[in-house]
XYZ file of C-alpha atoms in Angstrom:
716
model
C 25.811 -8.224 36.066
C 25.703 -10.258 39.255
C 25.572 -14.002 39.651
C 22.213 -15.272 40.904
C 22.044 -18.224 43.267
C 19.009 -19.856 44.866
C 19.413 -22.438 47.646
C 16.718 -24.557 49.270
C 17.565 -26.633 52.354
C 15.454 -29.018 54.423
C 16.706 -30.998 57.421
C 14.642 -33.285 59.681
C 15.941 -35.210 62.695
C 14.504 -37.901 64.944
C 15.615 -39.965 67.947
C 13.952 -43.171 69.112
C 14.679 -45.249 72.208
C 14.487 -48.925 71.196
C 15.480 -50.339 74.597
C 13.468 -53.290 75.919
C 12.833 -51.267 79.070
C 12.425 -47.759 77.628
C 11.288 -46.322 80.976
C 14.457 -47.450 82.692
C 16.678 -46.422 79.774
C 15.200 -42.939 79.579
C 17.034 -41.549 82.617
C 19.685 -38.864 82.346
C 22.360 -41.394 81.497
C 20.321 -43.012 78.738
C 19.568 -39.677 77.105
C 23.214 -38.640 77.247
C 24.248 -41.884 75.605
C 21.791 -41.535 72.751
C 22.788 -38.024 71.818
C 26.518 -38.307 72.267
C 27.474 -41.065 69.829
C 30.405 -43.255 70.958
C 31.778 -41.094 73.724
C 28.354 -39.724 74.636
C 26.973 -43.212 75.100
C 29.901 -44.250 77.272
C 29.692 -41.070 79.332
C 25.922 -41.268 79.458
C 26.053 -44.786 80.848
C 27.938 -43.453 83.860
C 26.556 -39.918 83.896
C 23.863 -40.369 86.498
C 21.682 -42.816 88.394
C 19.312 -43.230 85.467
C 22.138 -44.277 83.181
C 23.633 -46.730 85.677
C 20.298 -48.308 86.451
C 19.460 -48.720 82.770
C 22.764 -50.399 82.018
C 22.526 -52.507 85.086
C 19.119 -53.888 84.125
C 19.886 -54.601 80.461
C 20.699 -53.024 77.145
C 20.142 -49.455 76.013
C 19.484 -49.020 72.274
C 19.092 -45.547 70.756
C 18.266 -44.909 67.093
C 19.161 -41.509 65.597
C 18.222 -40.478 62.071
C 18.168 -37.481 59.808
C 16.789 -36.512 56.423
C 18.769 -33.846 54.534
C 17.710 -32.187 51.294
C 19.519 -29.419 49.417
C 18.741 -27.892 46.058
C 20.750 -25.139 44.393
C 20.447 -23.262 41.116
C 23.052 -20.810 39.912
C 23.162 -18.400 36.989
C 26.716 -17.340 36.118
C 27.151 -14.166 34.058
C 29.856 -13.534 31.477
C 31.312 -10.326 30.114
C 29.536 -11.410 26.911
C 25.929 -12.050 27.898
C 25.486 -14.708 25.203
C 28.053 -16.826 27.063
C 26.073 -16.888 30.321
C 25.618 -20.336 31.846
C 23.370 -22.104 34.319
C 24.016 -24.919 36.761
C 21.815 -26.869 39.145
C 22.433 -29.458 41.830
C 20.307 -31.574 44.142
C 21.416 -33.771 47.028
C 19.508 -36.046 49.405
C 21.118 -37.674 52.432
C 19.775 -40.088 55.027
C 22.274 -40.762 57.859
C 21.204 -43.313 60.481
C 23.000 -44.419 63.633
C 22.279 -47.027 66.275
C 24.010 -46.764 69.676
C 23.964 -49.891 71.819
C 25.170 -49.823 75.439
C 25.375 -53.044 77.431
C 27.346 -53.039 80.647
C 30.678 -51.364 79.899
C 30.520 -52.149 76.189
C 29.409 -49.621 73.597
C 28.593 -50.530 70.005
C 27.743 -48.141 67.219
C 26.408 -48.765 63.733
C 26.320 -45.908 61.194
C 24.522 -46.101 57.850
C 24.640 -43.335 55.244
C 22.615 -43.192 52.030
C 23.342 -40.292 49.685
C 22.051 -39.307 46.260
C 23.207 -36.259 44.319
C 22.783 -34.934 40.809
C 24.242 -31.944 39.014
C 23.939 -30.407 35.572
C 25.323 -27.439 33.667
C 24.164 -25.850 30.441
C 24.628 -22.723 28.359
C 22.255 -20.572 26.347
C 23.037 -22.422 23.108
C 22.381 -25.985 24.357
C 19.460 -27.390 22.397
C 18.810 -23.994 20.783
C 21.451 -22.989 18.212
C 24.343 -24.932 16.689
C 26.671 -21.927 16.523
C 29.781 -23.899 15.557
C 27.905 -25.591 12.728
C 26.574 -22.276 11.443
C 30.147 -20.917 11.494
C 31.238 -23.777 9.271
C 33.340 -25.554 11.894
C 33.159 -29.292 11.353
C 33.759 -32.047 13.896
C 34.271 -35.814 13.596
C 30.796 -37.315 13.289
C 29.207 -33.858 13.452
C 27.611 -32.289 16.540
C 24.248 -34.023 16.377
C 23.707 -33.980 20.145
C 21.965 -30.638 20.860
C 23.392 -30.748 24.393
C 26.802 -29.901 22.924
C 25.736 -26.972 20.772
C 27.589 -23.726 21.330
C 30.727 -21.796 20.437
C 34.153 -23.479 20.637
C 36.797 -22.487 23.156
C 39.348 -20.031 21.772
C 42.716 -19.513 23.485
C 45.303 -16.872 22.673
C 48.952 -16.482 23.601
C 48.438 -13.028 25.078
C 44.725 -12.745 25.898
C 42.385 -14.257 28.465
C 39.479 -15.327 26.305
C 35.912 -15.686 27.559
C 34.864 -19.334 27.568
C 31.525 -21.058 27.296
C 30.771 -23.571 30.023
C 30.539 -27.200 28.994
C 27.113 -28.854 29.087
C 27.330 -31.688 31.598
C 25.135 -34.022 33.621
C 26.146 -36.288 36.490
C 24.384 -38.457 39.082
C 26.102 -40.047 42.105
C 24.876 -42.554 44.676
C 26.713 -43.692 47.785
C 25.921 -46.304 50.420
C 28.165 -46.789 53.436
C 27.923 -48.741 56.658
C 30.330 -48.633 59.581
C 30.634 -50.517 62.855
C 32.635 -49.713 65.998
C 33.013 -51.621 69.263
C 34.323 -49.952 72.456
C 35.189 -51.796 75.665
C 37.438 -50.942 78.657
C 39.764 -53.645 80.003
C 41.787 -52.629 83.046
C 43.976 -49.704 81.992
C 43.030 -50.195 78.335
C 40.195 -48.626 76.353
C 39.815 -50.854 73.287
C 38.157 -49.857 70.009
C 37.687 -52.001 66.915
C 35.554 -51.888 63.813
C 35.414 -51.275 60.103
C 33.291 -49.940 57.283
C 32.157 -50.666 53.748
C 31.319 -48.161 51.020
C 29.829 -48.546 47.559
C 29.679 -45.743 44.970
C 27.914 -45.522 41.630
C 28.167 -42.626 39.203
C 26.408 -41.807 35.932
C 28.366 -39.305 33.796
C 28.242 -37.621 30.432
C 31.757 -37.176 29.050
C 31.578 -33.893 27.187
C 34.436 -31.901 28.689
C 35.497 -30.443 25.314
C 32.739 -31.451 22.906
C 32.802 -28.197 20.909
C 36.568 -28.236 20.493
C 39.315 -25.855 21.617
C 41.606 -23.856 19.333
C 44.896 -22.214 20.302
C 46.286 -19.203 18.407
C 49.976 -18.383 19.030
C 51.044 -16.123 16.144
C 52.858 -19.000 14.427
C 51.701 -18.009 10.936
C 51.814 -14.211 11.014
C 55.045 -14.048 13.073
C 56.785 -17.316 12.109
C 60.199 -16.347 13.477
C 58.958 -15.314 16.924
C 58.732 -17.788 19.807
C 55.874 -15.833 21.394
C 53.403 -13.272 20.149
C 54.183 -10.776 22.923
C 52.532 -7.431 22.251
C 52.651 -7.867 18.470
C 49.032 -9.022 18.178
C 50.185 -11.895 15.987
C 48.003 -14.394 17.858
C 44.906 -12.307 17.117
C 46.070 -11.942 13.516
C 46.213 -15.750 13.219
C 42.653 -15.889 14.542
C 41.424 -13.351 11.991
C 42.945 -15.558 9.295
C 41.283 -18.642 10.844
C 44.644 -20.399 11.404
C 45.022 -22.119 14.831
C 48.249 -23.881 15.733
C 46.570 -26.466 17.936
C 43.068 -27.980 17.967
C 41.759 -30.392 20.616
C 38.508 -32.281 21.128
C 37.086 -34.599 23.769
C 33.499 -35.821 23.574
C 31.849 -39.070 24.584
C 28.649 -40.729 25.674
C 27.143 -41.717 29.009
C 29.070 -44.054 31.314
C 28.202 -45.826 34.548
C 31.017 -46.179 37.095
C 31.130 -48.556 40.054
C 33.530 -48.483 43.016
C 33.779 -49.962 46.485
C 36.098 -49.869 49.495
C 36.628 -51.659 52.798
C 38.471 -50.758 55.987
C 39.169 -52.222 59.419
C 40.815 -50.729 62.495
C 42.007 -51.640 65.984
C 42.883 -49.058 68.631
C 44.066 -49.197 72.236
C 44.024 -46.159 74.515
C 46.368 -47.416 77.242
C 47.439 -45.743 80.473
C 50.313 -47.881 81.801
C 51.316 -45.264 84.394
C 49.700 -42.281 86.024
C 51.853 -39.822 84.073
C 51.815 -41.654 80.726
C 49.025 -42.345 78.249
C 49.576 -44.209 74.969
C 47.311 -44.428 71.943
C 48.156 -47.348 69.661
C 46.222 -48.009 66.482
C 46.334 -49.865 63.206
C 44.085 -49.317 60.194
C 43.827 -51.211 56.918
C 42.123 -49.797 53.835
C 41.292 -51.602 50.609
C 40.019 -49.280 47.895
C 39.149 -50.925 44.603
C 39.676 -48.984 41.353
C 36.457 -47.939 39.648
C 35.124 -49.981 36.746
C 32.538 -49.175 34.090
C 29.361 -51.253 34.011
C 29.660 -52.009 30.286
C 33.454 -52.040 30.099
C 33.639 -48.642 28.376
C 37.102 -47.689 29.590
C 40.400 -47.360 27.752
C 43.963 -46.766 28.903
C 47.354 -46.521 27.218
C 49.778 -49.428 27.392
C 53.329 -48.084 27.131
C 56.858 -49.421 27.122
C 59.008 -48.594 30.172
C 60.994 -45.980 28.205
C 57.909 -44.515 26.477
C 59.154 -45.346 23.001
C 55.806 -46.907 22.063
C 52.193 -46.631 23.205
C 48.948 -48.359 22.256
C 45.361 -48.155 23.437
C 44.092 -51.021 25.608
C 40.507 -51.713 26.702
C 39.191 -52.800 30.094
C 39.946 -56.471 30.729
C 41.951 -56.787 27.498
C 45.597 -57.677 26.900
C 48.017 -54.899 26.026
C 50.972 -55.429 23.677
C 53.560 -54.440 26.317
C 52.138 -55.123 29.803
C 49.914 -58.158 29.420
C 46.383 -58.556 30.762
C 44.772 -55.441 32.256
C 42.095 -55.617 35.002
C 38.557 -54.366 34.370
C 39.405 -51.059 36.078
C 42.646 -50.760 34.040
C 44.631 -50.153 37.279
C 46.035 -52.800 39.580
C 44.520 -52.545 43.053
C 46.793 -51.112 45.761
C 46.572 -53.853 48.429
C 49.096 -52.852 51.098
C 47.481 -49.774 52.625
C 48.280 -50.402 56.291
C 48.320 -47.284 58.420
C 49.804 -47.327 61.936
C 48.978 -44.609 64.457
C 51.000 -43.957 67.585
C 50.396 -41.224 70.135
C 51.613 -40.445 73.625
C 51.067 -37.902 76.369
C 53.556 -37.729 79.253
C 53.352 -35.340 82.198
C 56.968 -34.293 82.842
C 55.976 -32.169 85.822
C 52.788 -30.878 87.375
C 52.641 -27.968 84.933
C 54.465 -29.482 81.927
C 53.184 -32.041 79.419
C 54.905 -33.630 76.428
C 52.824 -34.975 73.546
C 53.856 -36.671 70.332
C 52.723 -39.033 67.633
C 53.079 -40.555 64.199
C 50.503 -41.602 61.615
C 50.410 -42.914 58.074
C 47.332 -42.103 56.002
C 46.367 -42.726 52.379
C 44.612 -40.614 49.786
C 41.789 -42.920 48.720
C 39.879 -40.341 46.662
C 41.945 -40.521 43.459
C 40.276 -43.422 41.684
C 37.013 -41.657 40.814
C 38.712 -38.820 38.890
C 41.012 -41.296 37.134
C 38.067 -43.457 36.057
C 36.274 -40.470 34.509
C 39.353 -39.785 32.418
C 39.541 -43.424 31.286
C 35.900 -43.453 30.180
C 36.486 -40.357 28.020
C 38.960 -42.124 25.695
C 38.601 -43.762 22.254
C 36.886 -45.877 21.114
C 34.171 -44.798 23.592
C 34.804 -41.091 23.072
C 36.208 -38.863 20.359
C 39.562 -37.320 21.307
C 41.942 -35.409 19.095
C 45.032 -33.235 19.472
C 45.936 -31.839 16.065
C 49.006 -29.644 15.495
C 49.699 -27.226 12.682
C 52.986 -25.959 11.306
C 54.189 -23.264 8.958
C 54.376 -25.806 6.153
C 51.118 -27.547 7.026
C 48.718 -24.991 8.587
C 45.400 -25.847 10.195
C 42.125 -24.282 9.116
C 39.637 -23.363 11.809
C 36.750 -24.893 9.864
C 38.365 -28.299 9.274
C 41.204 -28.611 11.809
C 39.452 -31.365 13.750
C 38.704 -33.338 10.586
C 42.383 -34.091 10.001
C 42.932 -37.747 9.152
C 43.811 -39.913 12.153
C 43.909 -43.248 10.353
C 46.512 -45.482 11.956
C 47.099 -42.958 14.763
C 46.542 -43.502 18.478
C 44.398 -40.510 19.464
C 44.028 -41.242 23.193
C 45.058 -38.050 24.986
C 45.311 -39.388 28.543
C 46.676 -42.454 30.314
C 47.595 -43.645 33.794
C 50.267 -46.000 35.080
C 48.639 -49.375 35.703
C 50.861 -49.676 38.815
C 49.456 -46.412 40.190
C 49.785 -46.254 43.997
C 47.623 -44.248 46.380
C 49.357 -41.230 47.877
C 50.867 -41.718 51.340
C 51.132 -39.029 53.993
C 53.536 -39.643 56.890
C 52.958 -37.204 59.748
C 54.945 -36.895 62.956
C 54.681 -34.262 65.649
C 55.866 -33.288 69.100
C 54.409 -30.669 71.425
C 55.582 -29.289 74.763
C 53.071 -27.324 76.836
C 53.644 -25.577 80.155
C 51.350 -23.616 82.423
C 53.220 -20.453 83.390
C 50.571 -19.446 85.889
C 46.897 -19.971 86.538
C 45.964 -17.891 83.494
C 48.950 -18.139 81.162
C 50.314 -21.103 79.193
C 53.050 -21.583 76.597
C 53.009 -24.222 73.844
C 55.733 -25.204 71.369
C 54.861 -27.618 68.542
C 56.843 -29.236 65.730
C 55.126 -31.014 62.839
C 56.758 -32.897 59.993
C 54.956 -34.258 56.945
C 56.399 -36.445 54.195
C 54.378 -37.339 51.128
C 55.156 -40.272 48.857
C 53.435 -41.650 45.760
C 52.039 -38.211 44.999
C 50.505 -37.509 41.603
C 52.591 -36.162 38.750
C 51.192 -35.225 35.349
C 53.690 -35.892 32.589
C 53.920 -35.457 28.820
C 56.219 -38.370 27.863
C 55.406 -38.124 24.153
C 57.327 -34.904 23.666
C 60.856 -33.494 23.705
C 62.094 -29.967 23.007
C 61.685 -30.503 19.274
C 58.205 -32.073 19.203
C 56.534 -35.489 19.501
C 58.673 -38.553 20.283
C 56.446 -41.531 19.417
C 55.511 -41.929 15.728
C 51.812 -42.459 15.099
C 50.752 -41.409 18.623
C 49.206 -38.039 19.370
C 50.296 -35.954 22.351
C 48.947 -37.354 25.628
C 49.086 -36.657 29.360
C 50.359 -39.428 31.632
C 49.451 -39.636 35.309
C 51.743 -41.514 37.664
C 52.409 -41.612 41.386
C 56.120 -40.768 41.490
C 55.876 -37.458 43.324
C 57.156 -36.732 46.822
C 57.085 -33.865 49.317
C 58.511 -32.728 52.642
C 57.163 -30.104 55.024
C 58.528 -28.961 58.387
C 56.814 -26.422 60.614
C 57.301 -25.102 64.112
C 54.765 -23.111 66.135
C 55.051 -21.171 69.381
C 51.818 -20.092 71.069
C 51.264 -17.927 74.136
C 47.759 -18.213 75.549
C 45.789 -16.399 78.235
C 42.746 -18.165 79.612
C 39.547 -16.263 80.346
C 40.128 -14.240 83.511
C 38.770 -10.881 84.576
C 36.846 -10.784 81.295
C 40.011 -10.950 79.183
C 41.338 -13.862 77.072
C 43.592 -14.179 74.061
C 46.454 -15.912 72.302
C 49.423 -15.071 70.113
C 50.855 -17.643 67.696
C 53.847 -17.663 65.326
C 54.583 -20.400 62.769
C 57.752 -20.891 60.731
C 57.259 -23.454 57.942
C 58.745 -24.702 54.703
C 57.193 -27.132 52.240
C 58.873 -28.612 49.146
C 57.558 -31.023 46.502
C 57.798 -32.070 42.879
C 54.053 -32.633 42.503
C 51.348 -30.059 41.905
C 48.832 -31.670 44.258
C 47.888 -34.666 46.368
C 45.688 -37.125 44.519
C 44.026 -36.742 41.150
C 43.609 -32.986 41.421
C 46.917 -32.288 39.669
C 46.567 -29.806 36.802
C 50.088 -28.632 35.871
C 52.114 -30.828 33.536
C 55.831 -31.306 34.249
C 57.893 -29.183 31.878
C 60.545 -31.792 30.940
C 59.483 -35.411 31.185
C 63.132 -36.507 31.080
C 63.987 -34.431 34.173
C 61.184 -34.774 36.710
C 63.457 -33.761 39.588
C 63.617 -30.308 38.002
C 60.057 -29.970 39.329
C 61.345 -30.067 42.944
C 60.594 -26.654 44.429
C 58.477 -24.845 47.015
C 54.948 -26.156 47.314
C 52.118 -24.093 45.873
C 50.739 -23.500 49.383
C 54.070 -22.743 51.087
C 54.004 -19.776 53.508
C 57.254 -19.159 55.344
C 55.950 -16.963 58.179
C 52.528 -16.844 59.831
C 51.662 -14.617 62.806
C 48.162 -14.581 64.272
C 46.694 -13.022 67.363
C 43.261 -13.074 68.961
C 41.804 -11.248 71.955
C 38.353 -11.167 73.542
C 37.276 -8.741 76.258
C 34.131 -8.403 78.319
C 33.894 -4.646 78.883
C 33.712 -3.984 82.657
C 30.401 -2.131 82.513
C 26.945 -3.422 83.306
C 25.133 -5.915 85.506
C 27.433 -8.400 87.288
C 30.503 -6.479 86.060
C 32.984 -4.189 87.818
C 31.329 -0.844 87.089
C 27.692 0.207 86.634
C 26.611 -3.116 88.127
C 23.524 -1.486 89.665
C 22.033 -0.788 86.240
C 20.624 2.522 85.163
C 20.487 4.432 81.895
C 24.233 4.542 81.342
C 24.567 0.823 82.053
C 21.770 0.189 79.594
C 23.676 2.061 76.885
C 27.259 0.915 77.303
C 26.936 -2.135 79.531
C 27.239 -5.869 78.769
C 29.289 -5.411 75.603
C 31.786 -8.062 74.452
C 34.596 -7.189 72.055
C 36.796 -9.583 70.098
C 39.457 -8.975 67.495
C 41.851 -11.104 65.477
C 44.867 -10.045 63.436
C 46.671 -12.069 60.765
C 50.048 -11.509 59.124
C 51.061 -13.997 56.412
C 53.886 -14.018 53.904
C 52.899 -14.702 50.305
C 52.502 -17.982 48.482
C 54.816 -18.740 45.520
C 54.235 -18.294 41.780
C 55.910 -19.827 38.736
C 57.063 -17.709 35.750
C 55.516 -19.405 32.714
C 55.262 -18.793 28.992
C 51.700 -19.459 27.810
C 51.014 -19.881 24.129
C 54.648 -20.358 23.063
C 54.725 -21.762 19.549
C 57.294 -24.445 20.428
C 55.323 -25.504 23.509
C 52.126 -25.852 21.479
C 54.036 -27.888 18.892
C 54.778 -30.436 21.622
C 51.058 -30.886 22.292
C 50.759 -28.797 25.458
C 50.518 -25.118 26.296
C 51.339 -23.512 29.618
C 53.941 -25.915 31.036
C 56.939 -24.053 29.575
C 58.807 -22.074 32.232
C 60.883 -18.942 31.724
C 64.657 -18.561 31.725
C 65.981 -17.003 34.928
C 69.244 -15.004 34.958
C 69.928 -15.338 38.697
C 69.395 -11.697 39.661
C 67.242 -10.548 42.591
C 63.516 -11.106 42.024
C 62.002 -9.049 44.821
C 61.794 -5.255 44.665
C 62.444 -2.909 47.571
C 59.291 -0.926 46.744
C 56.908 -3.020 44.650
C 54.001 -1.231 42.981
C 50.832 -2.347 41.241
C 52.462 -1.898 37.840
C 55.544 -3.960 38.756
C 55.430 -6.305 41.725
C 58.722 -8.106 40.998
C 61.807 -7.752 38.809
C 60.464 -8.744 35.400
C 63.879 -8.216 33.777
C 65.133 -11.353 35.558
C 63.068 -13.558 33.234
C 63.222 -14.133 29.498
C 61.559 -16.439 26.986
C 63.560 -19.639 26.274
C 64.848 -20.107 22.768
C 62.772 -22.304 20.483
C 63.478 -25.991 21.062
C 64.639 -25.520 24.682
C 63.055 -25.706 28.115
C 63.208 -22.843 30.619
C 65.739 -23.070 33.466
C 63.608 -21.299 36.087
C 62.513 -23.484 39.008
C 58.857 -23.781 39.902
C 57.422 -21.298 42.394
C 60.454 -18.999 42.461
C 58.417 -15.767 42.798
C 56.930 -14.947 46.218
C 53.495 -13.390 45.929
C 51.907 -10.595 47.973
C 51.730 -10.927 51.741
C 48.525 -10.596 53.746
C 47.755 -8.529 56.827
C 44.262 -8.030 58.147
C 42.441 -7.007 61.298
C 38.881 -8.192 61.959
C 36.701 -7.258 64.928
C 33.257 -7.934 66.344
C 31.112 -6.280 69.024
C 28.130 -7.977 70.659
C 25.824 -7.662 73.649
C 22.858 -9.505 75.114
C 19.712 -7.635 76.134
C 17.372 -9.361 78.574
C 13.707 -8.689 77.756
C 12.151 -10.478 80.710
C 11.260 -14.097 81.255
C 13.045 -16.366 78.803
C 13.250 -13.704 76.136
C 16.536 -12.158 75.062
C 17.986 -10.248 72.148
C 21.571 -10.320 70.832
C 22.998 -7.414 68.838
C 26.178 -8.093 66.827
C 28.408 -5.807 64.778
C 31.123 -7.432 62.637
C 33.892 -5.776 60.642
C 36.253 -7.535 58.229
C 39.423 -5.660 57.280
C 38.626 -3.116 59.955
C 41.485 -0.765 58.979
C 40.464 -0.921 55.297
C 44.000 -1.742 54.176
C 44.637 -2.489 50.503
C 45.821 -6.078 50.098
C 47.121 -7.277 46.772
C 46.017 -10.721 45.711
C 46.947 -12.330 42.371
C 49.878 -11.325 40.182
C 50.536 -12.038 36.502
C 53.529 -14.338 35.948
C 52.913 -15.134 32.265
C 55.802 -13.694 30.221
C 53.615 -13.625 27.150
C 51.121 -11.267 28.750
C 50.843 -7.512 28.423
C 50.393 -7.335 32.222
C 53.421 -9.509 33.123
C 54.620 -8.614 36.620
C 51.557 -6.566 37.512
C 49.068 -6.994 40.357
C 45.827 -8.326 38.868
C 43.423 -8.157 41.795
C 43.001 -7.142 45.428
C 41.349 -8.782 48.389
C 38.032 -7.436 49.703
C 38.022 -4.008 51.309
C 36.353 -3.283 54.645
C 32.902 -4.806 55.095
C 30.641 -4.256 58.099
C 27.498 -6.167 59.004
C 24.945 -5.807 61.792
C 22.631 -8.554 62.998
C 19.833 -8.789 65.541
C 18.775 -12.132 66.969
C 15.717 -12.791 69.140
C 15.487 -15.750 71.517
C 12.273 -16.766 73.260
């Protein structure tokens, strides 16, 4: 069964000259200014006599606008047809810009209005309450037909088919920006700022039908993992999960806004030296809920106690909380420095430094805070050999006097910072050849870490508080990369480049911003998370070449035309080759009974014995040395670092062939042939690094094989 997607797109554009003297402003310079934005307007003002005359006589004002509409509907199949799902999205955008040129001053105003909505449903929504018919009971029942369906079932050793959550979301955004550009002597000054306001309407039903984890705890009580015993499936047949979770809430309305201001000077103090100096300030306010329906956790510094706290209320340990439950990060000042210095006629040195901030975290954090009690139902219930859970009633366990919030964020959360510095040396070796060497360093601070502070190797730490995830901004990263590029400019119909990059990236955070998904294994040893980044690639070699075949009109051979020239003439060929080393993987133990008993599943890493991991001749059935990893003993954490296994490398050659055919007058036809993975080489993709899987160490998938497409385009 194939997925079915339908897209509808509409885009309309308009340009209007609002100048007092439209006739004068409509010369070549005026038109260039209107279409080019900032730089276009400045260039247009000096591009020709029309532009100079228009500026000289007054002000040129150009209005540009666009209407954008996109609608998409997608049907996603499942291996079990009853679990098929549907999703739909609609977006409308109206960007407007006004370019004003007066003398040597350029001003630009940009306004953007966007509306988008999305929804997802499954075949059971509003039709059949499958969970209710199966006897599974939830707190308060499942009266909302939107949430009808089968629960999510997870196994220690199996990848279970899941039913998509039924969701609905509507977003609106309004933004306005202003920029002023004016040259003063050797300086090109720019200044401006912008304002943005976001609203979002959400339904918080991420896990409304409940999720149940089966580990083999009851049918193999002395085993840490089910392995190939089938004990996890046996627990399911008995209706005995080890862990049950639930998260379901109502509709919330989020509000957020941000401001920014910048000042920039492009300064050329000497003929050989150009400096770019800039400063930007950003103020992003945490989101708040229109009716105050947000809840966070107030914790002690050592996480020995935790209590729920509402928006704008006073917590027992940290005092008064703001309405967004996070203190605003007020010191987001970002300097930018760049230089270009011509060392010699053929040699140029460039360098720079910038500090940027990740201002997109607050929206995801706010959605988590609105999906917490008392505005949503959340539960994490754990079973044991002495007190087993029943599938039918696991989520009806008494929570009286228990804090059931399953997520919280540090009220002193800071936006992620990215420090970037670079230096580049370029030299022209000849008229056609150039050599470039570039170094780039990146340091991340205040990166997101997901923690589980309410657990230790033996279980939960805080009495009366269920397991919860804690998001903080204590992560950091460091990346260094160097690139050497040899380039040939277009000459004699031939052009190309060859580039090699050596890089290394390390971090103790799974992502930048609120996209983190992996919980730190040991909350008391966060530095044990320091390892290669998920995206780290040590070696990257790429090459590209384009060639105009020397046959046909205006070329070296067969330039007089004829039948042979008509067949093989005017062809252009291009090819690109890529060689990349693999990205890293972490050996994990999913569905371990001790890990589930701590309220999480999937963060436990394996034990590593220190032997070689890579194999001289890896095969599909064993990509790496699986004997180097073992399951940690119950009550202990694994000693393996993150991302210790290097995944499959990539190597691919793509090519394209094209030619233009003149049909007379202004008519022409372009024929294109494109081939991806031209040599049809088998390229392994994902590998299984879950010790508790029957396919541990095996290659799970491959990248696409050779594909070839042909296209014909008419121009008239």
